[in-house]
Coordinates of C-alpha atoms and ligand atoms in Angstrom, one line a residue:
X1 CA 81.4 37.2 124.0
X2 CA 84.2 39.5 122.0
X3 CA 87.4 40.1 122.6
X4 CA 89.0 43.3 121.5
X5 CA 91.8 43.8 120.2
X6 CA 93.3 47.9 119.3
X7 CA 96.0 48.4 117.0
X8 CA 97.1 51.5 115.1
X9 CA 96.1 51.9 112.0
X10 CA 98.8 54.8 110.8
X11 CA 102.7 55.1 112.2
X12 CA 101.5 55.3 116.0
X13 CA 100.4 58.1 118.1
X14 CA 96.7 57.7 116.9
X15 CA 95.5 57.9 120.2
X16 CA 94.9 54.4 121.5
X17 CA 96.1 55.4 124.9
X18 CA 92.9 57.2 125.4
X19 CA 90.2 54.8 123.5
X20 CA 91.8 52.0 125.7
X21 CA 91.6 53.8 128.4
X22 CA 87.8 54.7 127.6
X23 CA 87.0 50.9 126.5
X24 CA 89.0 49.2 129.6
X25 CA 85.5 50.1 131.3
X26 CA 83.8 47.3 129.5
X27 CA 86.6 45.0 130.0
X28 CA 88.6 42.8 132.6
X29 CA 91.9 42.3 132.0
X30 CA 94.2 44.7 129.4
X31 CA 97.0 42.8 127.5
X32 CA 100.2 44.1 125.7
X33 CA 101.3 41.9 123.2
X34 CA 104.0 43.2 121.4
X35 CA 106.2 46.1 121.5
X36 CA 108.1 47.8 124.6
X37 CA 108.6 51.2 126.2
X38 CA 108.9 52.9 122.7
X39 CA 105.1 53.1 123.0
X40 CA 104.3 56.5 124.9
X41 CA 100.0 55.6 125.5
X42 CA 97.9 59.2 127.1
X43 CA 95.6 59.4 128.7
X44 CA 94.0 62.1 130.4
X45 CA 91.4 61.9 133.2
X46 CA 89.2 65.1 134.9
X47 CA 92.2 67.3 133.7
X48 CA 95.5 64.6 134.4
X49 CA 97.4 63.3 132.4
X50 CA 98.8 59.8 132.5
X51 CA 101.6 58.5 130.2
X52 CA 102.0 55.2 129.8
X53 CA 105.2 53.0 127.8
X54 CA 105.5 49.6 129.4
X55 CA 102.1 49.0 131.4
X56 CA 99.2 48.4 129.8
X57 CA 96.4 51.7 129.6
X58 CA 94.1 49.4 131.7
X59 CA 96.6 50.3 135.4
X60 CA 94.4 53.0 135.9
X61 CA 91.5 51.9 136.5
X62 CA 91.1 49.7 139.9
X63 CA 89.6 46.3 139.9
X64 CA 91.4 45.7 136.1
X65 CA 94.4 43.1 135.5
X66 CA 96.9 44.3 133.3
X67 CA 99.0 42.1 131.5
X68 CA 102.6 42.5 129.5
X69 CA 102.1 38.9 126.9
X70 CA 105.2 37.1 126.0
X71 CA 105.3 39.2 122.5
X72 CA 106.5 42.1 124.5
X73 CA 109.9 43.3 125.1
X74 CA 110.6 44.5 128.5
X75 CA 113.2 46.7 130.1
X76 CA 113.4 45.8 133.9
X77 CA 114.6 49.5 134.8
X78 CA 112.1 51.0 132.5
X79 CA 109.4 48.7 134.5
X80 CA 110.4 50.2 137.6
X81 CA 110.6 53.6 136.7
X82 CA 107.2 53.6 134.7
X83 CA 105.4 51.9 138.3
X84 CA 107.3 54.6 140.2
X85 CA 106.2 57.5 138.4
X86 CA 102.1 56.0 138.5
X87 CA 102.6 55.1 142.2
X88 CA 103.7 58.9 142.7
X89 CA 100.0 59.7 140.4
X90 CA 98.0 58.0 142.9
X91 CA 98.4 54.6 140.7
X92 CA 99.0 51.7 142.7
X93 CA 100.4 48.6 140.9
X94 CA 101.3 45.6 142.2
X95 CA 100.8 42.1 141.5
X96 CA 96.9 42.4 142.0
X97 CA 96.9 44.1 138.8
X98 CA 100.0 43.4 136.7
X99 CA 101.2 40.4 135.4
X100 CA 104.1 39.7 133.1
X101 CA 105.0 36.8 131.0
X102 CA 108.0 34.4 131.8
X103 CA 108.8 33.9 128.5
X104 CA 109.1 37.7 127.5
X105 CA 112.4 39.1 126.7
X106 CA 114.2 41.1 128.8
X107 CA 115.5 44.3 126.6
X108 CA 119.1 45.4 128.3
X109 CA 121.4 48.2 128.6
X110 CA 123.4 46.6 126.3
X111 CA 120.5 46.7 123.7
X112 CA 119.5 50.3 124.5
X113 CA 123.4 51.1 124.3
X114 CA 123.6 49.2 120.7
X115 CA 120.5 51.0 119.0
X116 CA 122.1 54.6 120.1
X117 CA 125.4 53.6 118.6
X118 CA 123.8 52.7 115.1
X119 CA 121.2 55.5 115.3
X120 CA 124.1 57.8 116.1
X121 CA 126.8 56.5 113.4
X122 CA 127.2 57.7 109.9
X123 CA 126.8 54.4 108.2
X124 CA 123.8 52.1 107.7
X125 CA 119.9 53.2 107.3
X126 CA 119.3 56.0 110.1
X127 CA 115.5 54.7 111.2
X128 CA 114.8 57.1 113.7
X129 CA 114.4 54.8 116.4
X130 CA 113.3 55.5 119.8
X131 CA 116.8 54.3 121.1
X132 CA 115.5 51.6 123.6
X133 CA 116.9 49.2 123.0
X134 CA 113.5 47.1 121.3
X135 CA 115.3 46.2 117.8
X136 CA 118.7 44.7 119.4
X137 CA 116.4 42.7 122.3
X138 CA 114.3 41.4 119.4
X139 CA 117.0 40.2 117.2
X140 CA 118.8 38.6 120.2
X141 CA 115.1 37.3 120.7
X142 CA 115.2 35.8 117.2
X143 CA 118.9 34.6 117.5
X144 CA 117.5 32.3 120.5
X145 CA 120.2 34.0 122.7
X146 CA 117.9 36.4 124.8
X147 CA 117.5 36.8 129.2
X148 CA 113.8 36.2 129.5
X149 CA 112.2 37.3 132.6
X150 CA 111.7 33.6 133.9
X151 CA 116.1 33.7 134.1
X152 CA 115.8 35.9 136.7
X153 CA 114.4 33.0 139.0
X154 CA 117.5 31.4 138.4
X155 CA 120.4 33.2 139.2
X156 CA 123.2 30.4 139.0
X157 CA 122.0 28.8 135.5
X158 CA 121.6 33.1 134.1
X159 CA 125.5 32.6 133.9
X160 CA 125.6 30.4 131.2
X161 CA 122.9 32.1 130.0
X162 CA 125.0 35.7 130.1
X163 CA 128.3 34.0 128.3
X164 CA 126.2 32.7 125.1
X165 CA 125.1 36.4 124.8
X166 CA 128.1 37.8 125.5
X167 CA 130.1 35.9 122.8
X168 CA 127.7 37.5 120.1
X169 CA 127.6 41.3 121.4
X170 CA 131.2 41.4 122.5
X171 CA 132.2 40.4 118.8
X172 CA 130.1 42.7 117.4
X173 CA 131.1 45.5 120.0
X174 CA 134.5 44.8 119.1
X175 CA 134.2 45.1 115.8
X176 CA 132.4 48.2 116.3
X177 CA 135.5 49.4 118.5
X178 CA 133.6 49.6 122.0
X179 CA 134.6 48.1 125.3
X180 CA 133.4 45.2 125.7
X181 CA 131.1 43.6 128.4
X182 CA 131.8 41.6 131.3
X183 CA 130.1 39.0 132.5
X184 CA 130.1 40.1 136.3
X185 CA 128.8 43.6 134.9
X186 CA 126.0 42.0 133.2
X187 CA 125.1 39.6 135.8
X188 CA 124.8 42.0 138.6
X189 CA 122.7 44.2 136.4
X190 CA 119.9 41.4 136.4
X191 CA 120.2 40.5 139.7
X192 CA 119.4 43.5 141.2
X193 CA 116.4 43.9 139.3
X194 CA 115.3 40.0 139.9
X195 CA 113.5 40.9 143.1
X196 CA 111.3 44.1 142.0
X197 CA 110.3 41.8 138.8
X198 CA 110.0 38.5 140.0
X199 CA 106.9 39.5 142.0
X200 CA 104.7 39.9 138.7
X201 CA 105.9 37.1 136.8
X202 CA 103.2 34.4 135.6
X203 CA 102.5 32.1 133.0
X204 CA 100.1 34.3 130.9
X205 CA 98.7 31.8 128.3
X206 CA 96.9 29.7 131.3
X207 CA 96.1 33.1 133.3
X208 CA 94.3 34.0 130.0
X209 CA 92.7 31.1 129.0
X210 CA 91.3 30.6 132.7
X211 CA 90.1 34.2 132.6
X212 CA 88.9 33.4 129.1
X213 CA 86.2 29.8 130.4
X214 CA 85.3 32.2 133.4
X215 CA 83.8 34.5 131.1
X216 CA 86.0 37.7 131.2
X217 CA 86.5 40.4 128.6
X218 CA 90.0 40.6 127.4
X219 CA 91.2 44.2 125.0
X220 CA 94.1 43.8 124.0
X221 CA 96.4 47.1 123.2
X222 CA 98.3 47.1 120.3
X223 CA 101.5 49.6 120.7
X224 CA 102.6 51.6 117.3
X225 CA 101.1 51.2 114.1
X226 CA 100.2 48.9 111.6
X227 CA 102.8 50.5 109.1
X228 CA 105.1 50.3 111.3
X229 CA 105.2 46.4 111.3
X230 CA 108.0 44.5 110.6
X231 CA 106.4 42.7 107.9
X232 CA 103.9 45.0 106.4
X233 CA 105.1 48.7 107.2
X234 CA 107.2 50.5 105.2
X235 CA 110.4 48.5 105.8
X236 CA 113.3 49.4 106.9
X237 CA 111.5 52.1 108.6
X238 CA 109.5 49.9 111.0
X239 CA 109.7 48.4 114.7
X240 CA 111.1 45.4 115.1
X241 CA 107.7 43.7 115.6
X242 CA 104.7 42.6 114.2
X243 CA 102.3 45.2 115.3
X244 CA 99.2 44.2 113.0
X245 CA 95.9 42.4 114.7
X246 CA 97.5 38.9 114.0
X247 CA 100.0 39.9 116.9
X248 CA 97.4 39.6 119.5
X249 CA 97.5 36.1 119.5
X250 CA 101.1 35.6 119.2
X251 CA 101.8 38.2 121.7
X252 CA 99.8 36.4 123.9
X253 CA 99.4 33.1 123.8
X254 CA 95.6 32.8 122.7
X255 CA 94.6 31.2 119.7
X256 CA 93.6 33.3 116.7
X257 CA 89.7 32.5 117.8
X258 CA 90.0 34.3 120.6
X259 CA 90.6 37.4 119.3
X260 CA 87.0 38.9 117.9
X261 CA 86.2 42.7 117.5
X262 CA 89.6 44.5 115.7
X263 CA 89.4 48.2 116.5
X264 CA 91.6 50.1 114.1
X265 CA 92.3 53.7 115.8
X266 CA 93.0 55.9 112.6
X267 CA 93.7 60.0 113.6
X268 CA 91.8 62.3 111.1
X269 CA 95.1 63.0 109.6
X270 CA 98.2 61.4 109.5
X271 CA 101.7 61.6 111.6
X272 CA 104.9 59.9 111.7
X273 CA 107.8 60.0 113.8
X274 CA 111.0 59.0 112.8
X275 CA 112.4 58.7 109.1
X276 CA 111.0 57.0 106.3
X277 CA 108.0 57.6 103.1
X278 CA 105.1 59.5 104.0
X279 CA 103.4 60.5 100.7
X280 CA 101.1 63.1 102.5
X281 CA 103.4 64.9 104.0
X282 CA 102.8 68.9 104.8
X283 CA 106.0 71.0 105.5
X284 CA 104.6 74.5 104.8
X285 CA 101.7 76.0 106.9
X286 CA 98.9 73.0 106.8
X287 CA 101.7 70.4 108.6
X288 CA 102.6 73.5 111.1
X289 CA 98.7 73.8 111.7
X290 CA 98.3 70.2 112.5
X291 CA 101.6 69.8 114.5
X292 CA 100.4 73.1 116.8
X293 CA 96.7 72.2 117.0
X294 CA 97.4 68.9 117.3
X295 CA 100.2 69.1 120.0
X296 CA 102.2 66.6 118.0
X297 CA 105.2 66.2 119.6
X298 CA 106.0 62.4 121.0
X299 CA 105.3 61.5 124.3
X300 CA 108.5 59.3 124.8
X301 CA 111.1 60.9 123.1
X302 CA 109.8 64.3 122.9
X303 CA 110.4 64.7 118.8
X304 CA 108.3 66.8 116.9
X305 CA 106.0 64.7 114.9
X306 CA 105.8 65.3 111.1
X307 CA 102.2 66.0 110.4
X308 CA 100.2 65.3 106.7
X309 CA 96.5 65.0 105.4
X310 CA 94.6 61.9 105.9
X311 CA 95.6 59.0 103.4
X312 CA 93.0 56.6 102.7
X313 CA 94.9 54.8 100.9
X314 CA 97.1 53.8 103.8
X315 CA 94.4 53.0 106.1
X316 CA 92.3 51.3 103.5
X317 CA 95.4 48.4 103.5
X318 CA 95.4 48.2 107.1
X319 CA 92.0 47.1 107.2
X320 CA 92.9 44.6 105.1
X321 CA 96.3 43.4 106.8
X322 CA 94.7 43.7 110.5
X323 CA 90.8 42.7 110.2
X324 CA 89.2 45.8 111.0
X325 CA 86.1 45.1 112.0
X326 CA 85.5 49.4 113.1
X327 CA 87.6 52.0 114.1
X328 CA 88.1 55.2 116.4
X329 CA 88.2 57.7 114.4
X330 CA 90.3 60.2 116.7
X331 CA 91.5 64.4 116.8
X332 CA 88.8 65.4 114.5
X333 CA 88.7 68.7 116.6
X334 CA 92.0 69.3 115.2
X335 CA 90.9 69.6 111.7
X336 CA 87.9 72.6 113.5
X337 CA 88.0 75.6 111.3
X338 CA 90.4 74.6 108.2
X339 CA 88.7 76.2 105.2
X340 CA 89.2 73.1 103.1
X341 CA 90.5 69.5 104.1
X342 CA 92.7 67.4 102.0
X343 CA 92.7 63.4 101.6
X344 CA 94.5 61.2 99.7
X345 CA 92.2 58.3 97.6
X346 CA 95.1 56.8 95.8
X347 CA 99.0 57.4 94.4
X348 CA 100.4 58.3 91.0
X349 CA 103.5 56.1 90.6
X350 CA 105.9 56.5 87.6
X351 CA 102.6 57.7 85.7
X352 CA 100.2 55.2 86.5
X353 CA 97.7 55.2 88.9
X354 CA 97.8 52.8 91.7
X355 CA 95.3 52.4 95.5
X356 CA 97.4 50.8 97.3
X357 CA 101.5 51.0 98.9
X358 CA 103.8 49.2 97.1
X359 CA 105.9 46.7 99.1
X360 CA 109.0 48.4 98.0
X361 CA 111.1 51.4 99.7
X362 CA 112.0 53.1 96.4
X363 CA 108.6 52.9 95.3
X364 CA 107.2 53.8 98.5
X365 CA 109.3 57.0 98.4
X366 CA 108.2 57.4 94.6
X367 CA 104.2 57.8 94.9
X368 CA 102.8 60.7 94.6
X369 CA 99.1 61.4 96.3
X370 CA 95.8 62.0 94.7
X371 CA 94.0 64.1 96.6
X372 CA 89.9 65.2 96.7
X373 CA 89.6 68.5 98.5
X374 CA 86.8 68.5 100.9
X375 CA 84.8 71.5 102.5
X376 CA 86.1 72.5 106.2
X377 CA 83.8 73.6 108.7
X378 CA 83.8 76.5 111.0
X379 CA 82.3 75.3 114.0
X380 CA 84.1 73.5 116.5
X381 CA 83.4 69.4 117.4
X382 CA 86.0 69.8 120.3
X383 CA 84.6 68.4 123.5
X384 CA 81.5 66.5 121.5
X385 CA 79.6 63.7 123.4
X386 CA 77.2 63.2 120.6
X387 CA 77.0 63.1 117.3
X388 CA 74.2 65.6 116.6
X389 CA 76.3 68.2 118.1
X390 CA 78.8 67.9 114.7
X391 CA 78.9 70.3 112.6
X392 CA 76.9 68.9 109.2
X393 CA 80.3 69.4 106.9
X394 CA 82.3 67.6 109.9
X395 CA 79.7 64.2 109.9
X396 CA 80.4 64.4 105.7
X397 CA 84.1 64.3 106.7
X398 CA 83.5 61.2 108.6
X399 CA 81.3 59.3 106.4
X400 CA 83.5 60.1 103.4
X401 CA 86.5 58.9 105.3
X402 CA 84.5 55.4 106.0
X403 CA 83.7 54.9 102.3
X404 CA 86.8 55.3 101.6
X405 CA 88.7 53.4 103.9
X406 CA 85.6 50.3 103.4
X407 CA 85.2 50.4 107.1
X408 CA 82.7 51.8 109.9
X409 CA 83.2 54.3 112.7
X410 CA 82.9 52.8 116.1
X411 CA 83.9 55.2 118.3
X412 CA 84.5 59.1 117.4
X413 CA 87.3 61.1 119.6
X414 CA 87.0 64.9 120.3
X415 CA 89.4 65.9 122.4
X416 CA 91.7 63.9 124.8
X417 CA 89.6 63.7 127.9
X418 CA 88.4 60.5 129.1
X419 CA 84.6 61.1 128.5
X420 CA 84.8 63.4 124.9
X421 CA 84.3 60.2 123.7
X422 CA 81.0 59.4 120.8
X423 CA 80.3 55.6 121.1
X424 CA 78.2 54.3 117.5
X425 CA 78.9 50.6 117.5
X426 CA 80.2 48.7 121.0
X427 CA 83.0 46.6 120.4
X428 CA 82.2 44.4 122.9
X429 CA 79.0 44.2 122.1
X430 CA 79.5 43.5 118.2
Ligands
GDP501 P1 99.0 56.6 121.2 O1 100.4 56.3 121.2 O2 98.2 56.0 120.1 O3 98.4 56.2 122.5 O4 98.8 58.2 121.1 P2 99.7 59.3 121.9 O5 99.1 59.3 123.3 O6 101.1 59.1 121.7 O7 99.3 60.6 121.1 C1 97.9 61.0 120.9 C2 97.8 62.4 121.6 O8 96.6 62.9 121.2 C3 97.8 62.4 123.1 O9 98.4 63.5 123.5 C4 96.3 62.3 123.4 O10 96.0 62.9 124.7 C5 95.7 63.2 122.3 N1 94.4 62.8 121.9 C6 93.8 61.6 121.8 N2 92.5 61.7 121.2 C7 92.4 63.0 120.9 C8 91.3 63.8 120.3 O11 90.3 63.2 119.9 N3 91.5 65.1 120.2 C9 92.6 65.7 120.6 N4 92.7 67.0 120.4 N5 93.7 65.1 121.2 C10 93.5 63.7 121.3
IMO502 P1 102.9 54.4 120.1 O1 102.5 53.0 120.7 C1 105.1 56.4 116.9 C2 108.8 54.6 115.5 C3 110.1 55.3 115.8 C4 110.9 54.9 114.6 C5 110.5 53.4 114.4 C6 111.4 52.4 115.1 O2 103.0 55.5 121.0 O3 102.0 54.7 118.9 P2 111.9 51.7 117.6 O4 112.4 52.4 118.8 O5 110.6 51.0 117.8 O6 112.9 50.7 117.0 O7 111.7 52.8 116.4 O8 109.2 53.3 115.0 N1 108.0 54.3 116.7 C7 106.8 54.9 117.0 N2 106.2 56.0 116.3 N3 104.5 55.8 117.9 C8 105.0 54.8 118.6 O9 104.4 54.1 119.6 C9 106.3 54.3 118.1 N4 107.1 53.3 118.5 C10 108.1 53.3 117.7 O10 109.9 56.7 115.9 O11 110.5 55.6 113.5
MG503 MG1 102.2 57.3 121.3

């Protein structure tokens, strides 16, 4: 039986808030496996809307375990806050459905307070970043100094624990000319969020590889994009985390076997949030068209999301560097009535004609797109539940885009209810 996993196949925001939401029917338990509260995941149900950062989509549906793997970094106030808002939606979670790894980070104000200073300072590479905190909790991560959630079981060893992190940030805050840390602050921070996280904590590799013999269906929800990966997006301006397909099984603690059907979710056009290359980039009236249409403004920080043409180029490599087996093609409505629709088949670079990214920033924010111009259509496709209600010039759109990209559509999005949803090929059934 497959496993799914979901990742992004763009810079985020593709919508795999929604297709998880749709495909957590088929499924059992929902796993996060990398990534934090940057994520904002919608989801909108008979008319309400649900945002999620931290939990996985899967929390709002009853009878389905959601899981936070050890690949994710976790804010224990964020945790809190994120239960207390679904609680006040009618969402209960509790341990029945949410489990968290003991070997996931903890991200701390001290992290959230580090990646505002950066992001606010004149010097160094201004990513853009969410300001959460994820890149400073996954260097400490790296550094093998981090509070995992499993110290909070163990109040009198965390001080040790606390002093070996200390003696790294207070250096670098001093050098930074900020007040340094104390211990005593630090420690009653995590101790007055032990109790409320404690609860959830579990040891997710053997929770999933029981689930796993007993037969149950495990999607796992990827959080940003795969260009957004540490190692294959468009560094510097990238998460801290690997965010391709590979992730899954890090993230998680399940071998590389256990992760089958890889559903890329790829928007009709593209958006980015944040700094960094984006060939297809529309400033004038197009990128104001798909910003307004498309509502794209983010759902954590609020930012208005820079909005472009489709680039198949892009998406062609993620398929590669993820496995995408199909994706969910998602906002097509939002292309409804353009008179002609743009997308990018490859980049000129220094002359020459290239189809794929090159690895490196200054050439990344050198290449210039090749575009084919395709027919619009004037009907609309918002709210479709099957595919013969698509406008003829629409299902050319679609098909074009899968030759393209060298991969099939699985699922088609409409609009951002639940059930606008066209199903062609069942992941879990592939
Ligand atoms: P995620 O981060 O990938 O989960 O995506 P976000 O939730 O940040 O952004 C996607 C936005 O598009 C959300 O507001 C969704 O409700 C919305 N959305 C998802 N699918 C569709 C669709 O097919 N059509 C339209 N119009 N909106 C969609
Ligand atoms: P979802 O899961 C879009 C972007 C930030 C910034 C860069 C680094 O909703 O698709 P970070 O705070 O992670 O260090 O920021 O990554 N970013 C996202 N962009 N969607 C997201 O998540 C993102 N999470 C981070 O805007 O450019
Ligand atoms: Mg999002």
């Amino acid at each position: 039986m497959a496993n799914v996993v979901v990742v992004g196949s763009q810079w985020g925001d593709e919508g795999k808030g929604k297709i998880v939401d749709w495909l957590s029917e088929r499924a059992d338990i929902v796993v996060r496996f990398q990534g934090g509260h940057n994520a904002g995941h919608t989801l909108v149900i008979d008319g309400v809307s649900y945002k999620l950062s931290l939990l996985p989509s899967g929390v709002v549906r009853p009878g389905k375990m959601g899981v936070i793997g050890n690949g994710v970094v976790v804010d224990p106030h964020a945790l809190i806050a994120e239960i207390g808002r679904l609680a006040a939606q009618g969402v209960a979670v509790s341990p029945d459905n949410l489990r968290i790894a003991e070997n996931a980070a903890l991200i701390l104000s001290l992290h959230r307070d580090l990646d505002a200073f950066r992001e606010n300072s004149n010097t160094g590479t201004r990513i853009g970043t969410t300001k959460r905190g994820i890149g400073p909790a996954y260097e400490d991560k790296v550094g093998r100094r981090a509070i995992r959630v499993m110290d909070l079981a163990d109040l009198p060893a965390l001080r040790e624990k606390i002093e070996r992190l200390l003696a790294h940030h207070n250096a670098l805050r001093r050098g930074l000319g900020q007040e340094e840390i104390l211990a005593e602050t630090l420690y009653e921070e995590l101790a007055s969020v032990a109790d409320k996280v404690l609860p959830f904590m579990d040891s997710v590799w053997q929770l999933l590889d029981r689930e796993r013999r007993a037969g149950k269906r495990i999607l796992f929800e990827g959080a940003q994009g795969a260009l957004l990966d540490i190692d294959h997006g468009t560094y510097p301006f990238v998460t801290s985390s690997n965010t391709v397909a590979g992730q899954a099984s890090t993230g998680s603690g399940v071998g590389p076997g256990a992760v089958g059907y890889v559903l890329g979710i790829t928007k009709a056009y593209t958006t980015r949030v944040g700094e960094g290359p984006f060939p297809t980039e529309q400033t004038g009236e197009v990128g104001d068209f798909l910003g307004t249409r498309g509502h794209e403004f983010g759902t954590v920080t609020g930012r208005k999301r820079r909005c472009g043409w489709f680039d198949a180029v892009l998406v062609r490599q993620t398929i590669r560097t993820s496995g995408i087996t199909g994706i969910a093609l998602t906002k097509l409505d939002v292309l409804d009535g353009l008179e002609e629709i743009k997308i990018c088949v490859g980049y000129k670079l220094d002359g020459r004609e290239i189809d794929y990214l090159p690895a490196s920033q200054a050439a990344q924010a050198r290449v210039e797109p090749i575009y084919e111009t395709l027919e619009g259509w004037k009907d609309t496709t918002a709210g479709a539940r099957s595919w013969n209600d698509l406008p003829a010039q629409a299902v050319k759109y679609v098909r074009h885009v899968e030759e393209l990209i060298g991969a099939p559509v699985a699922l088609l999005s409409t609009s951002p209810e639940r059930d606008d949803t066209i199903l062609v090929q069942d992941p879990f059934q592939d």
